[in-house]
mmCIF file of C-alpha atoms in Angstrom:
data_model
loop_
_atom_site.group_PDB
_atom_site.id
_atom_site.type_symbol
_atom_site.label_atom_id
_atom_site.label_comp_id
_atom_site.label_asym_id
_atom_site.label_seq_id
_atom_site.Cartn_x
_atom_site.Cartn_y
_atom_site.Cartn_z
ATOM 1 C CA UNK A 1 1.720 10.842 53.412
ATOM 2 C CA UNK A 2 3.516 7.611 52.606
ATOM 3 C CA UNK A 3 1.494 7.068 49.457
ATOM 4 C CA UNK A 4 2.361 10.534 48.199
ATOM 5 C CA UNK A 5 6.030 9.719 48.776
ATOM 6 C CA UNK A 6 5.697 6.500 46.814
ATOM 7 C CA UNK A 7 3.911 8.434 44.091
ATOM 8 C CA UNK A 8 6.613 11.027 43.817
ATOM 9 C CA UNK A 9 9.262 8.302 43.838
ATOM 10 C CA UNK A 10 7.461 6.589 40.971
ATOM 11 C CA UNK A 11 7.251 9.886 39.165
ATOM 12 C CA UNK A 12 10.980 10.510 39.418
ATOM 13 C CA UNK A 13 11.728 6.924 38.447
ATOM 14 C CA UNK A 14 9.589 7.340 35.343
ATOM 15 C CA UNK A 15 11.258 10.641 34.555
ATOM 16 C CA UNK A 16 14.683 9.036 34.952
ATOM 17 C CA UNK A 17 13.885 6.065 32.750
ATOM 18 C CA UNK A 18 12.259 8.165 30.041
ATOM 19 C CA UNK A 19 15.283 10.452 30.017
ATOM 20 C CA UNK A 20 17.536 7.434 29.536
ATOM 21 C CA UNK A 21 17.193 6.247 26.002
ATOM 22 C CA UNK A 22 14.380 6.121 23.560
ATOM 23 C CA UNK A 23 14.109 5.120 19.910
ATOM 24 C CA UNK A 24 11.545 6.746 17.666
ATOM 25 C CA UNK A 25 10.837 5.028 14.332
ATOM 26 C CA UNK A 26 8.716 6.627 11.606
ATOM 27 C CA UNK A 27 7.658 4.858 8.397
ATOM 28 C CA UNK A 28 7.612 7.310 5.475
ATOM 29 C CA UNK A 29 6.824 6.851 1.766
ATOM 30 C CA UNK A 30 9.729 5.940 -0.569
ATOM 31 C CA UNK A 31 10.975 8.485 -3.141
ATOM 32 C CA UNK A 32 8.615 6.788 -5.649
ATOM 33 C CA UNK A 33 5.646 7.072 -3.271
ATOM 34 C CA UNK A 34 5.391 3.403 -2.241
ATOM 35 C CA UNK A 35 5.097 2.542 1.449
ATOM 36 C CA UNK A 36 6.874 -0.555 2.777
ATOM 37 C CA UNK A 37 6.777 -2.168 6.190
ATOM 38 C CA UNK A 38 9.001 -2.219 9.247
ATOM 39 C CA UNK A 39 8.911 -4.527 12.257
ATOM 40 C CA UNK A 40 9.961 -2.828 15.467
ATOM 41 C CA UNK A 41 10.917 -5.293 18.188
ATOM 42 C CA UNK A 42 11.727 -3.667 21.526
ATOM 43 C CA UNK A 43 14.524 -5.368 23.489
ATOM 44 C CA UNK A 44 11.917 -5.731 26.213
ATOM 45 C CA UNK A 45 8.339 -6.193 25.041
ATOM 46 C CA UNK A 46 6.504 -7.479 22.008
ATOM 47 C CA UNK A 47 7.085 -6.486 18.394
ATOM 48 C CA UNK A 48 4.996 -4.116 16.337
ATOM 49 C CA UNK A 49 4.487 -3.839 12.577
ATOM 50 C CA UNK A 50 4.396 -0.359 11.045
ATOM 51 C CA UNK A 51 2.695 -0.319 7.638
ATOM 52 C CA UNK A 52 0.932 3.024 7.201
ATOM 53 C CA UNK A 53 2.546 6.240 5.932
ATOM 54 C CA UNK A 54 3.807 8.396 8.837
ATOM 55 C CA UNK A 55 3.073 5.634 11.348
ATOM 56 C CA UNK A 56 5.418 6.070 14.279
ATOM 57 C CA UNK A 57 6.341 4.218 17.452
ATOM 58 C CA UNK A 58 8.608 4.886 20.431
ATOM 59 C CA UNK A 59 10.510 2.144 22.237
ATOM 60 C CA UNK A 60 11.939 2.535 25.738
ATOM 61 C CA UNK A 61 14.305 0.525 27.938
ATOM 62 C CA UNK A 62 11.307 -0.583 30.019
ATOM 63 C CA UNK A 63 8.070 -1.885 28.559
ATOM 64 C CA UNK A 64 5.869 -0.016 31.072
ATOM 65 C CA UNK A 65 6.338 3.181 29.036
ATOM 66 C CA UNK A 66 5.502 1.553 25.707
ATOM 67 C CA UNK A 67 2.367 2.522 23.902
ATOM 68 C CA UNK A 68 1.088 1.566 20.475
ATOM 69 C CA UNK A 69 1.839 3.388 17.260
ATOM 70 C CA UNK A 70 0.536 6.801 16.191
ATOM 71 C CA UNK A 71 0.116 8.552 12.859
ATOM 72 C CA UNK A 72 2.153 11.749 13.079
ATOM 73 C CA UNK A 73 2.869 14.744 10.846
ATOM 74 C CA UNK A 74 6.167 16.003 9.403
ATOM 75 C CA UNK A 75 5.775 19.190 11.469
ATOM 76 C CA UNK A 76 5.733 17.233 14.718
ATOM 77 C CA UNK A 77 9.035 15.439 14.032
ATOM 78 C CA UNK A 78 11.854 16.157 16.489
ATOM 79 C CA UNK A 79 14.206 18.951 15.362
ATOM 80 C CA UNK A 80 17.088 16.471 14.799
ATOM 81 C CA UNK A 81 15.035 14.539 12.219
ATOM 82 C CA UNK A 82 13.912 17.725 10.481
ATOM 83 C CA UNK A 83 17.563 18.758 10.277
ATOM 84 C CA UNK A 84 18.464 15.327 8.838
ATOM 85 C CA UNK A 85 15.785 15.595 6.143
ATOM 86 C CA UNK A 86 16.934 19.119 5.230
ATOM 87 C CA UNK A 87 20.393 17.700 4.526
ATOM 88 C CA UNK A 88 19.201 14.601 2.702
ATOM 89 C CA UNK A 89 20.518 14.688 -0.894
ATOM 90 C CA UNK A 90 18.316 13.963 -3.877
ATOM 91 C CA UNK A 91 17.948 10.180 -4.135
ATOM 92 C CA UNK A 92 19.687 8.512 -7.050
ATOM 93 C CA UNK A 93 18.217 9.098 -10.515
ATOM 94 C CA UNK A 94 17.292 6.003 -12.406
ATOM 95 C CA UNK A 95 16.906 5.263 -16.128
ATOM 96 C CA UNK A 96 15.640 1.910 -17.390
ATOM 97 C CA UNK A 97 16.673 0.524 -20.783
ATOM 98 C CA UNK A 98 14.729 -2.438 -22.205
ATOM 99 C CA UNK A 99 16.091 -5.205 -24.431
ATOM 100 C CA UNK A 100 14.826 -7.642 -27.016
ATOM 101 C CA UNK A 101 14.389 -11.278 -25.932
ATOM 102 C CA UNK A 102 17.647 -13.187 -25.391
ATOM 103 C CA UNK A 103 19.562 -10.283 -26.891
ATOM 104 C CA UNK A 104 21.861 -7.391 -26.087
ATOM 105 C CA UNK A 105 19.990 -5.180 -28.581
ATOM 106 C CA UNK A 106 18.216 -2.242 -26.959
ATOM 107 C CA UNK A 107 14.690 -1.673 -28.146
ATOM 108 C CA UNK A 108 13.951 1.417 -30.205
ATOM 109 C CA UNK A 109 12.390 3.512 -27.444
ATOM 110 C CA UNK A 110 15.240 2.847 -25.013
ATOM 111 C CA UNK A 111 17.860 3.981 -27.525
ATOM 112 C CA UNK A 112 16.388 7.470 -27.249
ATOM 113 C CA UNK A 113 17.000 7.523 -23.485
ATOM 114 C CA UNK A 114 20.790 7.332 -23.772
ATOM 115 C CA UNK A 115 21.186 11.051 -24.410
ATOM 116 C CA UNK A 116 18.809 11.896 -21.530
ATOM 117 C CA UNK A 117 20.922 9.776 -19.179
ATOM 118 C CA UNK A 118 24.092 11.508 -20.360
ATOM 119 C CA UNK A 119 22.484 14.910 -19.709
ATOM 120 C CA UNK A 120 21.546 13.828 -16.184
ATOM 121 C CA UNK A 121 25.066 12.529 -15.446
ATOM 122 C CA UNK A 122 26.503 15.862 -16.582
ATOM 123 C CA UNK A 123 23.932 17.872 -14.614
ATOM 124 C CA UNK A 124 24.645 15.921 -11.402
ATOM 125 C CA UNK A 125 28.403 15.945 -12.132
ATOM 126 C CA UNK A 126 28.246 12.300 -11.035
ATOM 127 C CA UNK A 127 31.259 10.018 -11.088
ATOM 128 C CA UNK A 128 29.278 7.221 -9.446
ATOM 129 C CA UNK A 129 27.149 5.612 -12.128
ATOM 130 C CA UNK A 130 26.094 1.979 -11.925
ATOM 131 C CA UNK A 131 24.836 -0.016 -14.902
ATOM 132 C CA UNK A 132 22.862 -3.001 -13.541
ATOM 133 C CA UNK A 133 21.969 -5.772 -15.977
ATOM 134 C CA UNK A 134 18.847 -7.900 -15.502
ATOM 135 C CA UNK A 135 17.131 -10.649 -17.480
ATOM 136 C CA UNK A 136 13.796 -12.432 -17.585
ATOM 137 C CA UNK A 137 13.665 -16.102 -16.501
ATOM 138 C CA UNK A 138 13.971 -17.683 -19.966
ATOM 139 C CA UNK A 139 17.078 -19.914 -19.995
ATOM 140 C CA UNK A 140 19.133 -21.139 -17.055
ATOM 141 C CA UNK A 141 20.552 -18.897 -14.348
ATOM 142 C CA UNK A 142 24.138 -19.036 -15.536
ATOM 143 C CA UNK A 143 23.123 -17.967 -19.044
ATOM 144 C CA UNK A 144 21.096 -15.083 -17.635
ATOM 145 C CA UNK A 145 23.943 -13.861 -15.435
ATOM 146 C CA UNK A 146 26.133 -13.730 -18.550
ATOM 147 C CA UNK A 147 23.442 -12.065 -20.668
ATOM 148 C CA UNK A 148 22.744 -9.461 -17.959
ATOM 149 C CA UNK A 149 26.422 -8.706 -17.658
ATOM 150 C CA UNK A 150 26.671 -8.149 -21.430
ATOM 151 C CA UNK A 151 23.612 -5.857 -21.328
ATOM 152 C CA UNK A 152 25.204 -3.797 -18.557
ATOM 153 C CA UNK A 153 28.388 -3.501 -20.653
ATOM 154 C CA UNK A 154 26.412 -2.425 -23.752
ATOM 155 C CA UNK A 155 24.823 0.478 -21.857
ATOM 156 C CA UNK A 156 28.184 1.421 -20.364
ATOM 157 C CA UNK A 157 29.855 1.511 -23.789
ATOM 158 C CA UNK A 158 27.054 3.695 -25.188
ATOM 159 C CA UNK A 159 27.550 6.188 -22.352
ATOM 160 C CA UNK A 160 31.314 6.137 -22.854
ATOM 161 C CA UNK A 161 30.828 6.725 -26.585
ATOM 162 C CA UNK A 162 28.688 9.740 -25.643
ATOM 163 C CA UNK A 163 31.506 11.196 -23.564
ATOM 164 C CA UNK A 164 31.041 9.855 -19.998
ATOM 165 C CA UNK A 165 34.344 8.838 -18.360
ATOM 166 C CA UNK A 166 34.608 5.032 -18.286
ATOM 167 C CA UNK A 167 36.085 5.017 -14.759
ATOM 168 C CA UNK A 168 32.880 6.631 -13.436
ATOM 169 C CA UNK A 169 30.707 3.693 -14.563
ATOM 170 C CA UNK A 170 30.563 0.379 -12.741
ATOM 171 C CA UNK A 171 28.727 -2.621 -14.219
ATOM 172 C CA UNK A 172 26.911 -5.261 -12.154
ATOM 173 C CA UNK A 173 24.941 -8.314 -13.249
ATOM 174 C CA UNK A 174 21.914 -9.412 -11.210
ATOM 175 C CA UNK A 175 20.828 -12.128 -13.661
ATOM 176 C CA UNK A 176 17.202 -13.103 -13.085
ATOM 177 C CA UNK A 177 17.313 -12.503 -9.299
ATOM 178 C CA UNK A 178 15.636 -9.067 -9.126
ATOM 179 C CA UNK A 179 12.696 -8.973 -11.580
ATOM 180 C CA UNK A 180 10.462 -5.907 -11.856
ATOM 181 C CA UNK A 181 7.539 -8.247 -12.427
ATOM 182 C CA UNK A 182 7.690 -11.522 -10.517
ATOM 183 C CA UNK A 183 7.206 -14.601 -12.703
ATOM 184 C CA UNK A 184 7.771 -18.366 -12.709
ATOM 185 C CA UNK A 185 10.780 -19.910 -14.416
ATOM 186 C CA UNK A 186 11.162 -19.723 -18.204
ATOM 187 C CA UNK A 187 8.743 -16.831 -18.658
ATOM 188 C CA UNK A 188 9.313 -14.355 -21.497
ATOM 189 C CA UNK A 189 8.741 -11.021 -19.710
ATOM 190 C CA UNK A 190 9.799 -7.908 -21.623
ATOM 191 C CA UNK A 191 9.695 -5.663 -18.525
ATOM 192 C CA UNK A 192 12.344 -7.783 -16.784
ATOM 193 C CA UNK A 193 14.832 -7.672 -19.708
ATOM 194 C CA UNK A 194 16.465 -4.458 -18.704
ATOM 195 C CA UNK A 195 19.407 -2.409 -17.538
ATOM 196 C CA UNK A 196 18.801 -0.081 -14.621
ATOM 197 C CA UNK A 197 21.171 2.818 -14.765
ATOM 198 C CA UNK A 198 21.632 4.428 -11.350
ATOM 199 C CA UNK A 199 23.142 7.907 -11.318
ATOM 200 C CA UNK A 200 24.249 8.302 -7.715
ATOM 201 C CA UNK B 1 58.327 -39.836 -3.495
ATOM 202 C CA UNK B 2 60.174 -36.615 -2.903
ATOM 203 C CA UNK B 3 58.479 -35.058 -5.926
ATOM 204 C CA UNK B 4 55.093 -36.069 -4.588
ATOM 205 C CA UNK B 5 55.861 -34.420 -1.251
ATOM 206 C CA UNK B 6 56.889 -31.179 -2.908
ATOM 207 C CA UNK B 7 53.826 -31.070 -5.114
ATOM 208 C CA UNK B 8 51.613 -31.772 -2.109
ATOM 209 C CA UNK B 9 53.303 -28.964 -0.213
ATOM 210 C CA UNK B 10 52.840 -26.621 -3.178
ATOM 211 C CA UNK B 11 49.170 -27.509 -3.375
ATOM 212 C CA UNK B 12 48.699 -26.825 0.315
ATOM 213 C CA UNK B 13 50.431 -23.453 -0.095
ATOM 214 C CA UNK B 14 48.106 -22.579 -2.996
ATOM 215 C CA UNK B 15 45.004 -23.488 -0.991
ATOM 216 C CA UNK B 16 46.272 -21.387 1.910
ATOM 217 C CA UNK B 17 47.010 -18.353 -0.292
ATOM 218 C CA UNK B 18 43.623 -18.575 -2.012
ATOM 219 C CA UNK B 19 41.882 -18.898 1.366
ATOM 220 C CA UNK B 20 43.674 -15.899 2.843
ATOM 221 C CA UNK B 21 43.023 -13.725 -0.198
ATOM 222 C CA UNK B 22 39.301 -14.586 -0.166
ATOM 223 C CA UNK B 23 39.140 -13.674 3.528
ATOM 224 C CA UNK B 24 40.964 -10.389 2.857
ATOM 225 C CA UNK B 25 38.764 -9.594 -0.142
ATOM 226 C CA UNK B 26 35.636 -9.967 1.979
ATOM 227 C CA UNK B 27 37.032 -7.705 4.629
ATOM 228 C CA UNK B 28 38.302 -4.988 2.326
ATOM 229 C CA UNK B 29 35.424 -4.759 -0.102
ATOM 230 C CA UNK B 30 33.844 -1.316 -0.223
ATOM 231 C CA UNK B 31 30.227 -1.299 0.961
ATOM 232 C CA UNK B 32 29.405 2.247 -0.100
ATOM 233 C CA UNK B 33 30.582 5.762 -0.819
ATOM 234 C CA UNK B 34 29.975 9.035 0.999
ATOM 235 C CA UNK B 35 27.612 11.171 -1.075
ATOM 236 C CA UNK B 36 27.521 14.431 0.894
ATOM 237 C CA UNK B 37 28.931 15.668 4.188
ATOM 238 C CA UNK B 38 29.327 18.742 6.307
ATOM 239 C CA UNK B 39 32.223 19.348 8.718
ATOM 240 C CA UNK B 40 32.167 17.257 11.883
ATOM 241 C CA UNK B 41 31.514 14.086 9.907
ATOM 242 C CA UNK B 42 34.051 11.290 10.332
ATOM 243 C CA UNK B 43 34.725 7.686 9.501
ATOM 244 C CA UNK B 44 36.391 5.871 12.414
ATOM 245 C CA UNK B 45 38.267 2.788 11.159
ATOM 246 C CA UNK B 46 40.152 0.791 13.809
ATOM 247 C CA UNK B 47 42.336 3.447 15.430
ATOM 248 C CA UNK B 48 42.276 6.028 12.643
ATOM 249 C CA UNK B 49 39.786 8.813 12.066
ATOM 250 C CA UNK B 50 39.174 9.937 8.489
ATOM 251 C CA UNK B 51 37.145 13.011 7.569
ATOM 252 C CA UNK B 52 34.107 11.921 5.532
ATOM 253 C CA UNK B 53 34.104 13.679 2.157
ATOM 254 C CA UNK B 54 32.047 13.145 -0.993
ATOM 255 C CA UNK B 55 33.501 10.044 -2.647
ATOM 256 C CA UNK B 56 35.149 8.620 0.525
ATOM 257 C CA UNK B 57 34.910 4.843 0.575
ATOM 258 C CA UNK B 58 33.124 3.105 3.433
ATOM 259 C CA UNK B 59 33.817 -0.449 4.630
ATOM 260 C CA UNK B 60 32.085 -2.874 6.988
ATOM 261 C CA UNK B 61 32.666 -2.056 10.694
ATOM 262 C CA UNK B 62 33.548 1.581 9.955
ATOM 263 C CA UNK B 63 31.967 3.846 12.560
ATOM 264 C CA UNK B 64 30.206 6.755 10.858
ATOM 265 C CA UNK B 65 29.912 9.653 13.255
ATOM 266 C CA UNK B 66 28.748 13.252 13.158
ATOM 267 C CA UNK B 67 29.212 16.103 15.624
ATOM 268 C CA UNK B 68 26.730 18.730 16.789
ATOM 269 C CA UNK B 69 26.823 20.606 13.475
ATOM 270 C CA UNK B 70 27.641 17.646 11.248
ATOM 271 C CA UNK B 71 25.740 15.473 8.825
ATOM 272 C CA UNK B 72 26.583 12.985 6.118
ATOM 273 C CA UNK B 73 24.953 10.776 3.542
ATOM 274 C CA UNK B 74 26.152 7.520 2.060
ATOM 275 C CA UNK B 75 24.980 5.425 -0.876
ATOM 276 C CA UNK B 76 25.548 1.707 -0.411
ATOM 277 C CA UNK B 77 26.444 -0.689 -3.235
ATOM 278 C CA UNK B 78 22.863 -1.931 -3.496
ATOM 279 C CA UNK B 79 21.546 1.630 -3.987
ATOM 280 C CA UNK B 80 20.320 2.124 -0.401
ATOM 281 C CA UNK B 81 20.889 5.628 0.981
ATOM 282 C CA UNK B 82 21.519 6.589 4.608
ATOM 283 C CA UNK B 83 21.553 10.202 5.822
ATOM 284 C CA UNK B 84 22.832 10.911 9.322
ATOM 285 C CA UNK B 85 21.862 14.076 11.167
ATOM 286 C CA UNK B 86 23.722 15.795 14.021
ATOM 287 C CA UNK B 87 25.372 13.927 16.945
ATOM 288 C CA UNK B 88 24.894 10.508 15.390
ATOM 289 C CA UNK B 89 26.737 7.208 15.337
ATOM 290 C CA UNK B 90 26.062 4.354 12.907
ATOM 291 C CA UNK B 91 27.940 1.150 12.003
ATOM 292 C CA UNK B 92 27.262 -1.569 9.459
ATOM 293 C CA UNK B 93 28.727 -4.761 10.902
ATOM 294 C CA UNK B 94 27.747 -7.127 8.104
ATOM 295 C CA UNK B 95 27.150 -6.235 4.484
ATOM 296 C CA UNK B 96 26.682 -9.049 2.002
ATOM 297 C CA UNK B 97 25.552 -8.193 -1.489
ATOM 298 C CA UNK B 98 25.590 -11.109 -3.874
ATOM 299 C CA UNK B 99 22.433 -10.579 -5.922
ATOM 300 C CA UNK B 100 23.041 -13.509 -8.283
ATOM 301 C CA UNK B 101 23.141 -16.013 -5.403
ATOM 302 C CA UNK B 102 20.383 -14.066 -3.630
ATOM 303 C CA UNK B 103 22.765 -13.869 -0.707
ATOM 304 C CA UNK B 104 22.267 -10.500 0.969
ATOM 305 C CA UNK B 105 22.619 -9.042 4.439
ATOM 306 C CA UNK B 106 22.625 -5.592 6.009
ATOM 307 C CA UNK B 107 23.188 -5.770 9.759
ATOM 308 C CA UNK B 108 23.758 -2.435 11.411
ATOM 309 C CA UNK B 109 23.689 -0.608 14.704
ATOM 310 C CA UNK B 110 22.622 2.929 15.429
ATOM 311 C CA UNK B 111 23.968 4.043 18.791
ATOM 312 C CA UNK B 112 22.651 7.597 18.822
ATOM 313 C CA UNK B 113 21.346 10.487 16.763
ATOM 314 C CA UNK B 114 18.963 10.884 13.850
ATOM 315 C CA UNK B 115 18.853 9.048 10.544
ATOM 316 C CA UNK B 116 16.881 8.591 7.379
ATOM 317 C CA UNK B 117 17.291 5.285 5.528
ATOM 318 C CA UNK B 118 15.993 4.375 2.059
ATOM 319 C CA UNK B 119 16.448 0.694 1.296
ATOM 320 C CA UNK B 120 17.915 -0.539 -1.988
ATOM 321 C CA UNK B 121 18.189 -3.839 -3.850
ATOM 322 C CA UNK B 122 18.970 -5.817 -0.658
ATOM 323 C CA UNK B 123 15.561 -4.812 0.673
ATOM 324 C CA UNK B 124 13.904 -5.956 -2.569
ATOM 325 C CA UNK B 125 15.751 -9.233 -3.143
ATOM 326 C CA UNK B 126 15.670 -10.420 0.449
ATOM 327 C CA UNK B 127 13.522 -8.064 2.558
ATOM 328 C CA UNK B 128 14.108 -9.732 5.915
ATOM 329 C CA UNK B 129 17.862 -9.232 5.579
ATOM 330 C CA UNK B 130 17.850 -5.484 6.387
ATOM 331 C CA UNK B 131 18.293 -5.120 10.165
ATOM 332 C CA UNK B 132 19.056 -2.081 12.299
ATOM 333 C CA UNK B 133 19.678 -2.317 16.040
ATOM 334 C CA UNK B 134 19.211 0.668 18.357
ATOM 335 C CA UNK B 135 19.792 0.831 22.147
ATOM 336 C CA UNK B 136 16.161 -0.163 22.779
ATOM 337 C CA UNK B 137 14.944 -2.072 19.700
ATOM 338 C CA UNK B 138 15.618 -4.218 16.642
ATOM 339 C CA UNK B 139 14.179 -2.998 13.339
ATOM 340 C CA UNK B 140 13.475 -5.302 10.399
ATOM 341 C CA UNK B 141 12.817 -3.451 7.142
ATOM 342 C CA UNK B 142 10.821 -4.637 4.167
ATOM 343 C CA UNK B 143 11.763 -2.369 1.292
ATOM 344 C CA UNK B 144 11.018 1.096 2.568
ATOM 345 C CA UNK B 145 12.113 4.455 3.859
ATOM 346 C CA UNK B 146 12.242 5.079 7.587
ATOM 347 C CA UNK B 147 13.303 7.787 9.991
ATOM 348 C CA UNK B 148 15.026 6.854 13.246
ATOM 349 C CA UNK B 149 15.711 9.054 16.241
ATOM 350 C CA UNK B 150 17.693 7.738 19.204
ATOM 351 C CA UNK B 151 17.983 9.916 22.285
#
């Protein structure tokens, strides 16, 4: 009799706690298909690393309810997350323009992309375009920040010449800090000499 | 002597003005722009409530909130995109984006609701610097897309 009372008390306690607050985290592939990682550290309990596509974990205010992670399907997501994904806009479109070594001259193939970028800006009716200049690691950092900034400006001026409103384009220089291909210092790497144009 | 005093005073004034303007610049720098929204989507800044519309600017410590029928999306300066579903509340308390110095930080809190987050350059340059706190957990992102549901 007493044990059944304790049991039912436990049951209601569990019900109460689980109704309190819960965080569900799901790792999903990026727009380009890559899958990253996320560490989930409950405020009470030990942390967990999610690294597989659609790997999901729930955290609760008490660790007794915690279980490991599960692989779930899109169909089994809670309605609120499905609703969120339905309203998620298309992620920014990106065009990459490559440059010759130590120069603000676009290479031949990249020149052809300017008109495609302009078409995309017009199609998206975007007034939030960012021209991000990057360099490889040849030369010192300060030089590369300057070079990257000039590259970003070159792409901007080409877009403006093709009819995009100048006030819709922001330029940023990352220098050598965000390479596409990681390399040591002073490495001539054509893939890293670029401007990433983000059409947001 | 008098001249020296005046010049010293002027110098101090300059240092003060520069200091204050740097502090203000950090506080008032835009961290992102609203991309899309549906009614019942607001930006709460101090004591004012602004309706979130495409193009609205978002600053650090703004509370982004949606009602039962609302949703919004925002693109941050580093290219990260956050979409909030219904009945949600999200705040970015620290946003540092200085790619040249590799100084980056995205510290945020999700109080309730549903969200999808795609990380941007901050997640690439300095992966450990993207942090989201929820009522029951701390999330540390390494360049990825995640879904979060807090209920």
